[in-house]
XYZ file of C-alpha atoms in Angstrom:
476
model
C 0.000 0.000 0.000
C 2.797 2.426 0.892
C 4.588 1.732 -2.389
C 1.424 2.330 -4.430
C 0.684 5.554 -2.560
C 4.321 6.605 -2.910
C 4.269 6.103 -6.672
C 1.076 8.146 -7.077
C 2.583 10.897 -4.925
C 5.822 10.769 -6.926
C 3.803 11.102 -10.135
C 2.181 14.225 -8.714
C 5.602 15.725 -7.958
C 6.886 14.787 -11.418
C 3.864 16.390 -13.075
C 4.344 19.599 -11.077
C 7.924 19.716 -12.358
C 7.020 19.036 -16.000
C 8.285 15.432 -16.127
C 5.165 13.857 -17.637
C 7.079 10.829 -18.913
C 8.111 9.777 -15.397
C 4.665 10.621 -14.035
C 3.030 8.321 -16.575
C 5.423 5.491 -15.704
C 4.838 5.897 -11.969
C 1.056 5.928 -12.349
C 1.056 2.925 -14.668
C 3.078 0.928 -12.144
C 0.892 2.034 -9.226
C -2.293 1.101 -11.082
C -0.867 -2.287 -12.035
C 0.149 -3.051 -8.440
C -3.247 -1.924 -7.130
C -4.957 -4.272 -9.599
C -2.571 -7.139 -8.821
C -2.319 -6.995 -5.026
C -5.386 -9.166 -4.472
C -4.116 -11.845 -6.831
C -0.797 -11.827 -4.999
C -2.047 -11.885 -1.405
C -5.802 -12.684 -1.134
C -6.457 -16.381 -0.661
C -9.717 -17.982 -1.749
C -8.880 -21.376 -0.229
C -8.043 -20.428 3.339
C -8.633 -22.599 6.382
C -9.583 -19.769 8.740
C -13.059 -18.340 9.307
C -14.649 -17.241 6.034
C -12.080 -18.987 3.820
C -11.291 -15.850 1.791
C -8.999 -13.119 3.144
C -5.619 -11.375 2.843
C -2.688 -13.438 4.114
C -0.038 -11.838 6.305
C 2.826 -12.859 4.012
C 3.011 -14.659 0.664
C 6.400 -15.708 -0.646
C 5.663 -16.226 -4.337
C 2.520 -14.338 -5.347
C 0.306 -17.443 -5.248
C -1.941 -17.139 -2.187
C -3.619 -20.503 -2.776
C -0.621 -22.824 -3.025
C -0.278 -23.543 0.703
C 3.439 -22.726 0.830
C 5.088 -23.062 4.241
C 5.740 -19.880 6.213
C 8.419 -20.065 8.908
C 7.915 -17.610 11.785
C 11.401 -16.722 12.981
C 10.509 -15.601 16.515
C 9.588 -19.082 17.679
C 6.073 -19.132 16.221
C 6.636 -22.329 14.217
C 6.024 -23.324 10.601
C 2.573 -22.858 9.058
C 0.672 -22.953 5.823
C 0.868 -19.289 4.749
C -2.953 -19.285 4.469
C -3.134 -19.905 8.223
C -1.436 -16.649 9.287
C -3.280 -13.313 9.131
C -2.828 -9.776 10.410
C -4.394 -6.354 9.903
C -1.736 -5.018 7.537
C -4.205 -4.851 4.639
C -5.893 -1.922 6.431
C -3.119 0.291 5.065
C -4.783 -0.121 1.651
C -7.675 1.899 3.114
C -5.637 4.277 5.279
C -3.523 5.354 2.297
C -6.485 5.701 -0.079
C -5.645 2.747 -2.317
C -8.909 0.891 -1.645
C -12.365 1.774 -0.422
C -13.308 0.698 3.120
C -16.329 -1.020 1.514
C -14.184 -3.143 -0.834
C -15.411 -6.734 -0.539
C -11.914 -8.158 -0.001
C -11.301 -5.677 2.810
C -14.560 -6.461 4.601
C -14.227 -10.244 4.318
C -10.662 -10.014 5.630
C -11.828 -7.897 8.566
C -14.266 -10.629 9.542
C -11.506 -13.259 9.435
C -9.066 -11.118 11.420
C -11.677 -10.400 14.083
C -12.543 -14.083 14.391
C -8.859 -15.051 14.626
C -6.809 -12.400 16.446
C -9.219 -9.996 18.195
C -9.717 -10.149 21.958
C -11.956 -8.014 24.171
C -10.370 -7.020 27.488
C -12.211 -4.905 30.070
C -14.804 -4.073 27.414
C -12.247 -2.805 24.860
C -11.132 -4.450 21.615
C -7.479 -5.297 20.986
C -5.640 -7.334 18.372
C -2.572 -9.529 18.198
C 0.048 -8.644 15.583
C -0.791 -11.943 13.909
C -1.759 -15.430 14.985
C 1.159 -17.718 15.929
C 3.317 -14.698 16.880
C 6.082 -15.973 19.171
C 7.392 -12.582 20.350
C 6.335 -12.162 23.984
C 6.624 -13.675 27.426
C 6.272 -17.425 27.724
C 3.022 -18.986 28.901
C 4.372 -18.847 32.482
C 5.315 -15.162 32.228
C 9.057 -15.719 31.847
C 10.974 -13.288 29.583
C 11.142 -13.907 25.831
C 14.226 -15.939 24.941
C 13.663 -16.613 21.258
C 10.252 -18.227 21.618
C 7.209 -17.125 23.554
C 3.595 -16.035 23.187
C 2.773 -12.859 21.297
C 0.445 -10.632 23.299
C -2.069 -7.917 22.347
C -0.745 -4.673 20.804
C -2.779 -1.531 21.711
C -1.368 0.326 18.688
C -3.460 -1.954 16.471
C -6.651 -0.658 18.102
C -5.611 2.765 16.846
C -5.101 1.439 13.325
C -8.555 -0.114 13.464
C -9.906 3.262 14.548
C -8.505 4.797 11.363
C -10.395 2.218 9.345
C -13.581 2.964 11.314
C -13.197 6.664 10.514
C -12.739 5.923 6.797
C -15.847 3.713 6.900
C -17.963 6.477 8.429
C -17.933 4.958 11.930
C -16.877 6.500 15.228
C -13.185 6.099 16.161
C -13.980 6.858 19.830
C -14.014 3.208 21.074
C -10.543 2.664 19.637
C -9.107 5.834 21.182
C -10.588 4.658 24.470
C -8.939 1.233 24.073
C -5.542 2.868 23.625
C -6.083 5.107 26.658
C -7.331 2.193 28.797
C -4.078 0.296 28.245
C -1.892 3.156 29.519
C -0.163 3.105 32.910
C -0.518 5.674 35.682
C 1.832 7.976 33.762
C -0.371 7.788 30.622
C 2.300 5.814 28.778
C 0.969 3.296 26.236
C 2.930 0.015 26.093
C 3.928 -2.183 23.203
C 1.977 -5.205 24.469
C -0.613 -5.881 27.175
C -1.268 -9.073 29.143
C -4.028 -10.932 27.336
C -5.148 -13.602 29.806
C -6.319 -13.591 33.409
C -4.032 -11.666 35.756
C -1.100 -13.714 36.962
C 2.661 -14.290 36.843
C 3.139 -10.694 37.996
C 0.998 -9.171 35.207
C -2.453 -7.583 35.220
C -4.836 -8.356 32.377
C -5.155 -5.378 30.043
C -1.939 -3.688 31.170
C 1.717 -3.692 30.160
C 3.838 -6.786 29.899
C 7.633 -6.531 30.116
C 7.705 -5.347 26.487
C 8.631 -1.772 25.527
C 6.855 0.815 27.676
C 6.250 3.382 26.402
C 6.097 2.451 22.730
C 6.499 5.699 20.779
C 4.637 4.132 17.865
C 1.579 3.568 20.076
C 1.683 7.086 21.556
C 2.040 8.510 18.049
C -0.902 6.402 16.877
C -3.070 7.823 19.657
C -2.196 11.399 18.632
C -2.730 10.665 14.931
C -6.134 9.093 15.524
C -7.219 11.904 17.862
C -6.256 14.546 15.286
C -7.991 12.639 12.483
C -11.120 12.249 14.630
C -11.197 16.023 15.159
C -10.759 16.589 11.417
C -13.438 14.030 10.510
C -11.116 12.218 8.099
C -7.838 10.299 8.112
C -5.074 12.886 7.902
C -2.712 10.087 6.806
C -4.580 9.652 3.503
C -2.781 11.443 0.637
C -5.354 13.403 -1.358
C -3.661 12.632 -4.678
C -4.056 8.909 -3.971
C -7.687 8.881 -2.859
C -8.591 11.251 -5.714
C -7.010 8.912 -8.265
C -8.815 5.849 -6.923
C -12.089 7.523 -5.942
C -11.780 6.687 -2.245
C -11.737 10.166 -0.683
C -14.462 10.692 1.926
C -17.615 11.803 0.187
C -16.388 10.596 -3.212
C -19.453 9.301 -5.007
C -19.539 6.851 -7.860
C -22.505 6.417 -10.141
C -23.077 3.051 -11.753
C -25.676 2.893 -14.522
C -27.198 -0.488 -15.346
C -28.951 -1.059 -18.683
C -30.545 -4.449 -19.251
C -32.151 -6.077 -22.283
C -35.070 -8.289 -21.243
C -37.243 -10.837 -23.083
C -40.050 -9.291 -25.114
C -42.521 -11.251 -22.946
C -41.589 -8.954 -20.020
C -43.643 -6.151 -21.551
C -46.800 -8.266 -21.527
C -46.518 -8.927 -17.774
C -46.925 -5.277 -16.873
C -44.306 -5.763 -14.155
C -41.350 -3.537 -13.254
C -37.768 -4.790 -13.557
C -35.658 -4.509 -10.395
C -32.046 -4.862 -9.336
C -31.467 -7.010 -6.234
C -28.088 -7.573 -4.628
C -25.557 -6.509 -2.000
C -27.049 -3.057 -1.832
C -26.341 -2.204 1.815
C -23.271 -0.541 0.259
C -25.305 1.916 -1.821
C -25.899 5.555 -0.916
C -28.461 5.557 0.603
C -28.170 1.887 1.651
C -30.844 -0.707 0.886
C -31.493 -4.150 2.322
C -29.274 -6.834 0.775
C -30.994 -9.236 -1.609
C -34.446 -7.708 -1.406
C -36.214 -8.898 -4.576
C -37.608 -5.413 -5.243
C -34.372 -3.629 -4.429
C -33.846 -0.864 -6.988
C -36.703 -0.133 -9.385
C -35.490 0.338 -12.965
C -36.943 2.812 -15.462
C -38.447 1.416 -18.646
C -36.710 2.681 -21.797
C -38.748 0.682 -24.317
C -40.393 -2.752 -24.580
C -37.137 -4.648 -23.997
C -34.823 -2.202 -22.201
C -34.732 -0.948 -18.607
C -32.208 1.339 -16.885
C -31.239 2.291 -13.309
C -28.468 4.424 -11.793
C -27.172 3.839 -8.253
C -24.771 5.827 -6.077
C -21.968 4.029 -4.270
C -18.353 4.633 -3.275
C -15.875 4.060 -6.082
C -14.058 0.741 -5.859
C -17.039 -1.023 -4.292
C -17.696 -4.640 -5.310
C -21.392 -5.363 -5.882
C -23.157 -8.648 -6.579
C -26.594 -8.501 -8.117
C -29.392 -10.107 -10.154
C -32.453 -8.870 -12.033
C -35.963 -9.712 -10.848
C -39.567 -8.772 -11.546
C -40.093 -7.935 -7.894
C -40.063 -11.396 -6.309
C -37.854 -14.464 -6.350
C -40.226 -16.576 -8.439
C -39.513 -14.163 -11.298
C -35.729 -13.922 -11.116
C -33.538 -14.024 -14.215
C -32.664 -17.430 -15.665
C -30.351 -18.722 -18.363
C -31.665 -19.456 -21.846
C -32.120 -23.048 -20.636
C -34.151 -21.866 -17.639
C -31.454 -22.748 -15.084
C -30.425 -20.445 -12.226
C -27.759 -17.900 -13.120
C -24.740 -17.170 -10.952
C -24.745 -13.814 -9.188
C -23.589 -11.041 -11.476
C -20.728 -8.845 -10.193
C -19.323 -5.389 -10.857
C -16.728 -3.180 -9.132
C -17.661 0.481 -9.387
C -15.484 3.167 -10.885
C -16.034 6.917 -10.502
C -18.716 6.766 -13.210
C -19.385 3.335 -14.682
C -21.861 1.638 -16.963
C -22.966 -1.983 -16.966
C -24.861 -3.591 -19.843
C -26.541 -6.967 -19.357
C -29.028 -9.282 -21.061
C -31.659 -11.416 -19.324
C -32.382 -14.469 -21.552
C -35.382 -15.741 -19.545
C -37.383 -15.214 -16.353
C -38.166 -17.722 -13.636
C -41.895 -18.347 -13.649
C -42.026 -17.549 -17.385
C -39.661 -20.208 -18.657
C -41.055 -22.934 -20.944
C -41.538 -26.338 -19.313
C -38.194 -28.125 -19.116
C -37.487 -31.059 -21.393
C -35.662 -32.641 -18.448
C -36.659 -33.317 -14.881
C -36.358 -30.131 -12.832
C -35.845 -29.857 -9.082
C -36.079 -26.513 -7.321
C -34.396 -26.723 -3.927
C -35.146 -24.133 -1.280
C -32.311 -24.360 1.254
C -32.609 -22.868 4.734
C -29.236 -22.389 6.443
C -28.115 -21.243 9.926
C -27.857 -17.487 10.468
C -24.103 -17.975 11.051
C -23.710 -18.781 7.339
C -24.070 -15.122 6.435
C -21.087 -14.218 8.604
C -18.763 -16.628 6.790
C -19.154 -14.823 3.454
C -19.126 -18.215 1.740
C -21.595 -19.413 -0.937
C -23.749 -22.527 -0.541
C -23.302 -25.593 -2.767
C -24.788 -29.029 -3.340
C -22.264 -31.884 -3.549
C -23.253 -35.392 -4.574
C -23.305 -38.017 -7.322
C -24.112 -35.321 -9.888
C -23.048 -37.556 -12.787
C -26.474 -39.237 -12.576
C -28.006 -35.993 -13.844
C -26.060 -36.176 -17.105
C -23.915 -33.382 -18.464
C -20.586 -34.760 -17.253
C -20.657 -33.182 -13.778
C -18.102 -34.494 -11.287
C -19.280 -36.629 -8.386
C -18.831 -35.322 -4.850
C -16.983 -32.135 -5.652
C -17.493 -29.922 -2.573
C -18.462 -26.990 -4.791
C -20.517 -29.065 -7.203
C -23.743 -27.173 -7.925
C -23.972 -23.564 -6.745
C -27.014 -22.070 -5.025
C -28.292 -18.510 -5.255
C -28.512 -16.422 -2.102
C -32.014 -15.065 -1.432
C -31.456 -13.560 2.016
C -29.336 -14.193 5.126
C -30.760 -17.682 5.699
C -32.188 -18.841 2.353
C -30.599 -20.052 -0.880
C -32.251 -21.421 -4.044
C -30.891 -24.127 -6.313
C -32.249 -25.524 -9.587
C -31.153 -28.944 -10.891
C -31.966 -30.209 -14.377
C -31.232 -33.743 -15.462
C -32.303 -37.180 -16.569
C -35.926 -37.835 -15.515
C -36.112 -40.277 -12.623
C -32.405 -39.987 -11.780
C -31.756 -40.856 -8.113
C -29.460 -38.289 -6.495
C -27.511 -38.565 -3.233
C -26.157 -35.302 -1.884
C -25.081 -33.050 0.975
C -25.036 -29.251 1.309
C -21.614 -27.563 1.761
C -19.969 -24.137 1.872
C -17.527 -25.070 -0.878
C -15.192 -27.497 0.877
C -15.486 -30.512 3.149
C -14.464 -28.535 6.232
C -17.809 -26.766 5.844
C -20.321 -29.555 5.380
C -23.764 -29.686 6.988
C -24.260 -31.343 10.404
C -27.345 -32.387 12.373
C -28.588 -30.358 15.385
C -26.184 -32.236 17.643
C -23.219 -31.544 15.327
C -22.925 -35.163 14.173
C -22.402 -36.169 10.543
C -25.630 -36.682 8.637
C -26.364 -39.463 6.194
C -26.411 -38.599 2.497
C -29.658 -36.939 1.530
C -31.577 -38.533 -1.356
C -33.992 -37.178 -3.946
C -35.312 -38.354 -7.313
C -35.684 -36.068 -10.320
C -39.259 -35.865 -11.592
C -40.477 -36.819 -15.050
C -39.613 -34.713 -18.099
C -41.460 -31.416 -18.153
C -42.312 -31.593 -14.442
C -41.010 -29.166 -11.848
C -40.739 -30.278 -8.216
C -39.830 -28.088 -5.235
C -37.890 -29.683 -2.362
C -37.257 -27.884 0.976
C -33.878 -28.565 2.605
C -32.907 -27.351 6.084
C -29.313 -27.292 7.335
C -29.141 -27.439 11.140
C -25.432 -26.690 11.624
C -22.134 -26.386 9.759
C -18.877 -28.100 10.555
C -16.125 -25.493 11.234
C -18.749 -22.913 12.228
C -19.740 -22.495 15.866
C -21.101 -24.536 17.594
C -19.736 -27.355 15.438
C -16.128 -26.178 15.053
C -13.801 -29.103 15.665
């Protein structure tokens, strides 16, 4: 993040001094790195909560290869996907990414689930999980291996993110102040477990005290809070990437719909992850954003949202029985767009649910109810099973076999087409076998079974998932 911001700032200096050739080179490199950073460091196959997040360190630009990371302060050797920290927040602090960027928000959830602790009512974070720099478990001094403790300075960094996201930084300033000693000095680390071994929970260990970095962070956050914006954010950077506070992006959607839409007399809507819009709307509400009719087959809508925001969406006719379908009347995957400062999106809806012709195959509509905790994982829902019996060459028992469509926080829809009368065995997953459904008591369930109906017949099957493995309360 610092290198990207530095290049944009250098380009500004070069431009002011008439060196447009260097400025162009700096900006091109910065833009390329900004585009590439997620591919270099954001894993989509992680083992921690959520499964998708920024790693702390990647040694070769492939965040999904499971390379071994050796922690040199006694923390051990780990799959690089198993070590996270809050360093990605600098992408927001320095104006490189929007605080609403989907990769930022999913990573925040993982970091909070992995390295956040609440002490005396205040939130603190470890530098990273498996950190070995700190006193031993018995409180003895660090000798090359120990237990990393909580760093108050990181509460201040989280406060800067909160400010960028339009939230109050006050709780994070208070956390920093609460960790200080009687002389108002903020330490490097605080004792993270029950008082003992000569330490008091929530107060300094034998690490550096004061830590100038932590005191400086308190002052920086206090000044930014007074200003109402992060004073660390270079204006030239946030202006280039549309992330300055108050920077609005307009995204205009134009969709071509089947001619039969006109005969229904119904309005076309956008539904999706619209809590990020300005003003915000409920996520995945079927009648989310009403579109304006242009002619018999074209509708248009413009939404306001911060630049650099990732949206997922679908088109509906106001309810989920009339959601867009493929030309073959199967469910479509969620559409996606990342907003620019003023973008346009052009789509085509081949068919509508509820208006599709009768299938020539057997058709099962599955309505899957999942635990409320599913929404917090950020992971999609899938059906895994002996899908080869449906025809079409689908692989048997792939954890992410057939994808479902999210309807709301606890409901997903899935349409299966296949050979009439085919007997299917299946389970519901979150994309890998660490996240497979469990019964109410957290035990494995037997394979579910269902039979496809006759050709031209549509059958609806309700499926309820009681619990997930690797999600509380079923985490191993």
